[in-house]
């Protein structure tokens, strides 16, 4: 059962690209209607600069974000958990919605290669917002 303000957790290994872009998109588009978390099992030292640039082109600023370690508590407090197709394992709790987004990793890719990943994340975020509003 979803709480009044749903919490969405995006997970990838380094929490430096896909999960950060997705969190930034959801925060920018949903505002205070959704609580947004992101984490990784092996957080990077910094956010991927190409991911930062890609979402900045869409008017989304994630420069203040940092990579965070995935905790059982983060999963427990989330209504929706979205691993980003990187084979990361998340603790499984009954009553949570899990949705795997199988997306290419932007690590080491050019901005031209990351834009389609960003655009797919944006499309999925818009669909997710629609689903959360009707839940």
XYZ file of N, CA and C in Angstrom:
405
model
N 0.844 -1.183 0.000
C 0.000 0.000 0.000
C 0.882 1.237 0.000
N 0.590 2.163 -0.888
C 1.406 3.339 -1.037
C 1.055 4.381 0.015
N 2.074 5.043 0.567
C 1.835 6.104 1.526
C 1.244 7.318 0.813
N 0.802 8.298 1.595
C 0.174 9.490 1.023
C 1.101 10.168 0.013
N 2.356 10.363 0.395
C 3.375 10.853 -0.537
C 4.290 9.661 -0.806
N 4.217 9.082 -2.004
C 5.029 7.891 -2.280
C 6.519 8.207 -2.294
N 7.303 7.217 -1.884
C 8.753 7.316 -1.928
C 9.255 6.373 -3.007
N 10.095 6.909 -3.903
C 10.669 6.127 -4.998
C 12.176 6.089 -4.816
N 12.742 4.879 -4.886
C 14.184 4.667 -4.753
C 14.742 4.145 -6.069
N 15.718 4.860 -6.635
C 16.422 4.423 -7.838
C 17.769 3.850 -7.410
N 18.115 2.672 -7.952
C 19.337 1.980 -7.539
C 20.163 1.592 -8.750
N 21.465 1.887 -8.701
C 22.430 1.307 -9.627
C 23.733 1.128 -8.867
N 24.684 0.441 -9.433
C 25.891 0.079 -8.696
C 26.606 1.309 -8.137
N 26.925 2.287 -8.989
C 27.745 3.417 -8.562
C 26.945 4.652 -8.153
N 25.636 4.661 -8.403
C 24.788 5.807 -8.065
C 25.402 7.098 -8.607
N 25.887 7.019 -9.850
C 26.582 8.162 -10.437
C 26.049 8.565 -11.810
N 25.149 7.770 -12.393
C 24.657 8.066 -13.739
C 23.161 7.900 -13.837
N 22.728 6.692 -14.198
C 21.308 6.428 -14.435
C 20.427 6.782 -13.247
N 20.787 6.283 -12.077
C 19.938 6.516 -10.903
C 19.905 7.996 -10.533
N 21.005 8.695 -10.721
C 21.034 10.128 -10.432
C 20.192 10.916 -11.444
N 20.296 10.544 -12.733
C 19.480 11.229 -13.736
C 17.997 10.994 -13.462
N 17.636 9.749 -13.137
C 16.238 9.422 -12.864
C 15.731 10.172 -11.642
N 16.524 10.213 -10.579
C 16.125 10.932 -9.370
C 15.944 12.424 -9.664
N 16.871 12.982 -10.435
C 16.763 14.393 -10.795
C 15.514 14.690 -11.612
N 15.235 13.835 -12.588
C 14.024 14.001 -13.403
C 12.772 13.932 -12.540
N 12.689 12.902 -11.689
C 11.484 12.741 -10.887
C 11.298 13.916 -9.939
N 12.365 14.361 -9.313
C 12.273 15.507 -8.409
C 11.835 16.757 -9.163
N 12.417 16.976 -10.343
C 12.089 18.166 -11.130
C 10.636 18.156 -11.616
N 10.152 16.983 -12.027
C 8.815 16.910 -12.615
C 7.698 16.692 -11.601
N 7.995 16.016 -10.495
C 6.948 15.714 -9.510
C 6.987 16.655 -8.312
N 8.119 17.301 -8.092
C 8.221 18.219 -6.963
C 7.950 17.534 -5.642
N 7.117 18.165 -4.813
C 6.856 17.627 -3.481
C 5.760 16.564 -3.458
N 5.303 16.131 -4.626
C 4.292 15.064 -4.680
C 4.904 13.680 -4.514
N 6.242 13.595 -4.611
C 6.953 12.322 -4.484
C 8.237 12.569 -3.701
N 8.572 11.638 -2.814
C 9.868 11.671 -2.132
C 10.811 10.817 -2.963
N 11.972 11.360 -3.295
C 12.895 10.702 -4.217
C 14.191 10.339 -3.500
N 14.605 9.071 -3.663
C 15.871 8.586 -3.126
C 16.656 7.920 -4.248
N 17.974 7.907 -4.118
C 18.807 7.114 -5.028
C 19.994 6.601 -4.240
N 20.508 5.450 -4.665
C 21.622 4.829 -3.944
C 22.308 3.799 -4.829
N 23.469 3.335 -4.368
C 24.210 2.302 -5.088
C 24.927 1.381 -4.128
N 25.228 0.180 -4.593
C 25.923 -0.786 -3.740
C 27.410 -0.456 -3.613
N 27.964 0.229 -4.613
C 29.368 0.659 -4.591
C 29.429 2.102 -5.078
N 28.988 3.058 -4.256
C 28.879 4.446 -4.724
C 30.209 5.012 -5.229
N 30.112 5.765 -6.298
C 31.284 6.422 -6.883
C 31.674 7.638 -6.031
N 32.857 8.167 -6.299
C 33.319 9.357 -5.592
C 32.581 10.611 -6.042
N 32.093 10.592 -7.291
C 31.394 11.774 -7.812
C 30.389 11.339 -8.870
N 29.457 12.231 -9.152
C 28.452 11.982 -10.185
C 29.141 12.085 -11.553
N 28.753 11.210 -12.465
C 29.297 11.202 -13.830
C 29.068 12.583 -14.466
N 30.141 13.283 -14.876
C 29.979 14.623 -15.444
C 29.152 14.644 -16.738
N 29.176 13.560 -17.502
C 28.370 13.517 -18.722
C 26.888 13.381 -18.356
N 26.575 12.628 -17.315
C 25.188 12.541 -16.834
C 24.720 13.905 -16.342
N 25.584 14.612 -15.617
C 25.256 15.971 -15.166
C 24.927 16.872 -16.353
N 25.779 16.816 -17.382
C 25.585 17.655 -18.560
C 24.319 17.281 -19.316
N 24.046 15.994 -19.416
C 22.878 15.534 -20.176
C 21.577 16.035 -19.562
N 21.442 15.927 -18.245
C 20.195 16.409 -17.631
C 20.173 17.927 -17.555
N 21.338 18.554 -17.467
C 21.386 20.022 -17.478
C 20.812 20.570 -18.783
N 21.004 19.844 -19.879
C 20.418 20.259 -21.168
C 18.889 20.306 -21.097
N 18.311 19.564 -20.159
C 16.855 19.533 -19.970
C 16.420 20.481 -18.852
N 17.361 21.262 -18.332
C 17.037 22.206 -17.263
C 17.006 21.584 -15.880
N 17.625 20.422 -15.720
C 17.634 19.723 -14.436
C 19.037 19.801 -13.844
N 19.133 20.334 -12.630
C 20.421 20.522 -11.970
C 20.588 19.485 -10.861
N 21.517 18.550 -11.061
C 21.805 17.549 -10.031
C 23.232 17.702 -9.507
N 23.825 18.878 -9.693
C 25.217 19.085 -9.289
C 25.418 18.997 -7.787
N 24.393 19.247 -6.992
C 24.524 19.178 -5.535
C 24.361 17.753 -5.003
N 23.940 16.829 -5.848
C 23.716 15.452 -5.406
C 25.042 14.717 -5.228
N 25.020 13.712 -4.371
C 26.190 12.875 -4.145
C 25.770 11.413 -4.209
N 26.709 10.554 -4.540
C 26.431 9.118 -4.564
C 26.283 8.625 -3.126
N 25.288 7.776 -2.909
C 24.987 7.268 -1.575
C 24.977 5.740 -1.570
N 25.306 5.169 -0.434
C 25.323 3.713 -0.287
C 23.887 3.195 -0.131
N 23.605 2.085 -0.774
C 22.304 1.439 -0.655
C 22.184 0.794 0.724
N 21.103 1.102 1.418
C 20.860 0.510 2.726
C 19.525 -0.228 2.716
N 19.413 -1.194 3.601
C 18.147 -1.909 3.759
C 17.056 -0.926 4.163
N 17.397 0.046 4.987
C 16.424 1.041 5.448
C 15.859 1.841 4.269
N 16.700 2.229 3.318
C 16.222 2.978 2.157
C 15.187 2.164 1.386
N 15.437 0.872 1.242
C 14.478 0.007 0.547
C 13.205 -0.128 1.378
N 13.372 -0.326 2.671
C 12.222 -0.513 3.560
C 11.277 0.693 3.516
N 11.830 1.904 3.458
C 10.987 3.098 3.504
C 10.445 3.511 2.136
N 10.799 2.794 1.095
C 10.352 3.135 -0.263
C 9.103 2.356 -0.645
N 8.242 3.015 -1.413
C 7.052 2.363 -1.968
C 7.377 1.699 -3.295
N 8.248 2.349 -4.075
C 8.645 1.855 -5.392
C 10.174 1.795 -5.424
N 10.722 0.644 -5.804
C 12.171 0.462 -5.910
C 12.479 0.142 -7.367
N 13.373 0.951 -7.964
C 13.674 0.797 -9.384
C 15.169 0.575 -9.589
N 15.589 -0.702 -9.674
C 16.974 -0.975 -10.085
C 17.135 -0.585 -11.558
N 18.288 -0.065 -11.890
C 18.501 0.499 -13.222
C 19.181 -0.465 -14.189
N 18.848 -1.754 -14.124
C 19.329 -2.712 -15.110
C 20.792 -3.059 -14.997
N 21.354 -2.873 -13.823
C 22.796 -3.107 -13.680
C 23.111 -4.363 -12.901
N 22.114 -5.202 -12.674
C 22.358 -6.456 -11.984
C 22.505 -6.298 -10.489
N 22.242 -5.110 -9.964
C 22.338 -4.880 -8.536
C 21.238 -5.646 -7.820
N 21.550 -6.143 -6.656
C 20.534 -6.847 -5.881
C 20.038 -5.929 -4.785
N 18.735 -5.901 -4.617
C 18.100 -5.101 -3.579
C 17.430 -6.041 -2.601
N 17.412 -5.654 -1.324
C 16.608 -6.444 -0.393
C 15.151 -6.427 -0.850
N 14.468 -7.541 -0.703
C 13.074 -7.651 -1.135
C 12.173 -7.618 0.093
N 11.231 -6.693 0.082
C 10.258 -6.585 1.156
C 8.866 -6.742 0.571
N 7.998 -7.496 1.227
C 6.622 -7.644 0.751
C 5.924 -6.281 0.705
N 5.054 -6.119 -0.274
C 4.273 -4.893 -0.387
C 4.963 -3.773 -1.137
N 6.214 -3.979 -1.537
C 6.936 -2.969 -2.316
C 6.725 -3.242 -3.794
N 6.723 -2.213 -4.569
C 6.670 -2.358 -6.018
C 8.103 -2.290 -6.533
N 8.515 -3.323 -7.261
C 9.845 -3.369 -7.869
C 9.680 -3.304 -9.383
N 10.466 -2.456 -10.020
C 10.373 -2.284 -11.467
C 11.788 -2.112 -12.016
N 12.305 -3.111 -12.723
C 13.662 -3.041 -13.252
C 13.673 -2.266 -14.560
N 14.468 -1.203 -14.600
C 14.631 -0.415 -15.821
C 15.974 -0.803 -16.424
N 15.941 -1.613 -17.468
C 17.146 -2.097 -18.116
C 17.660 -1.022 -19.071
N 18.606 -0.233 -18.590
C 19.142 0.891 -19.354
C 20.658 0.786 -19.465
N 21.201 1.266 -20.578
C 22.649 1.284 -20.752
C 23.295 2.171 -19.696
N 24.499 1.802 -19.299
C 25.267 2.575 -18.325
C 25.956 3.728 -19.054
N 25.764 4.963 -18.597
C 26.419 6.096 -19.262
C 27.908 6.235 -18.950
N 28.434 5.424 -18.042
C 29.844 5.531 -17.668
C 30.744 5.382 -18.891
N 31.641 6.339 -19.068
C 32.607 6.297 -20.150
C 32.051 6.626 -21.523
N 30.772 7.018 -21.598
C 30.156 7.316 -22.893
C 30.160 8.825 -23.169
N 30.049 9.172 -24.438
C 29.992 10.571 -24.852
C 28.597 11.130 -24.585
N 28.494 12.442 -24.596
C 27.197 13.087 -24.403
C 26.203 12.642 -25.481
N 26.693 12.421 -26.702
C 25.822 11.959 -27.784
C 25.227 10.587 -27.479
N 25.997 9.744 -26.804
C 25.517 8.407 -26.438
C 24.627 8.437 -25.205
N 24.816 9.411 -24.336
C 24.053 9.496 -23.093
C 22.683 10.148 -23.316
N 22.571 11.013 -24.299
C 21.272 11.677 -24.543
C 20.115 10.693 -24.742
N 20.270 9.623 -25.535
C 19.154 8.674 -25.670
C 18.814 7.975 -24.346
N 19.817 7.715 -23.511
C 19.563 7.124 -22.190
C 18.760 8.118 -21.359
N 19.199 9.369 -21.353
C 18.490 10.432 -20.641
C 17.053 10.547 -21.119
N 16.856 10.529 -22.428
C 15.511 10.679 -22.981
C 14.614 9.509 -22.592
N 15.163 8.304 -22.563
C 14.386 7.137 -22.148
C 14.039 7.233 -20.664
N 14.972 7.697 -19.857
C 14.689 7.906 -18.434
C 13.559 8.924 -18.286
N 13.628 10.021 -19.025
C 12.575 11.031 -18.957
C 11.215 10.473 -19.335
N 11.171 9.645 -20.374
C 9.911 9.031 -20.796
C 9.358 8.137 -19.691
N 10.227 7.328 -19.103
C 9.781 6.413 -18.044
C 9.350 7.168 -16.789
N 10.036 8.261 -16.486
C 9.668 9.066 -15.318
C 8.277 9.668 -15.513
N 8.008 10.181 -16.701
C 6.680 10.757 -16.960
C 5.586 9.697 -16.813
N 5.845 8.484 -17.298
C 4.876 7.391 -17.152
C 4.722 7.017 -15.674
N 5.829 6.969 -14.938
C 5.781 6.635 -13.523
C 4.956 7.659 -12.748
N 5.148 8.934 -13.036
C 4.373 9.979 -12.355
C 2.884 9.763 -12.593
N 2.521 9.452 -13.836
C 1.117 9.186 -14.150
C 0.573 8.010 -13.356
N 1.382 6.963 -13.211
C 0.950 5.782 -12.455
C 0.834 6.099 -10.967
N 1.759 6.871 -10.433
C 1.721 7.207 -9.007
C 0.514 8.084 -8.677
N 0.147 8.954 -9.608
C -1.004 9.842 -9.373
C -2.316 9.102 -9.390
N -2.359 7.962 -10.068
C -3.601 7.198 -10.136
C -3.636 6.055 -9.133
N -2.520 5.842 -8.414
C -2.461 4.734 -7.442
C -3.275 5.047 -6.196
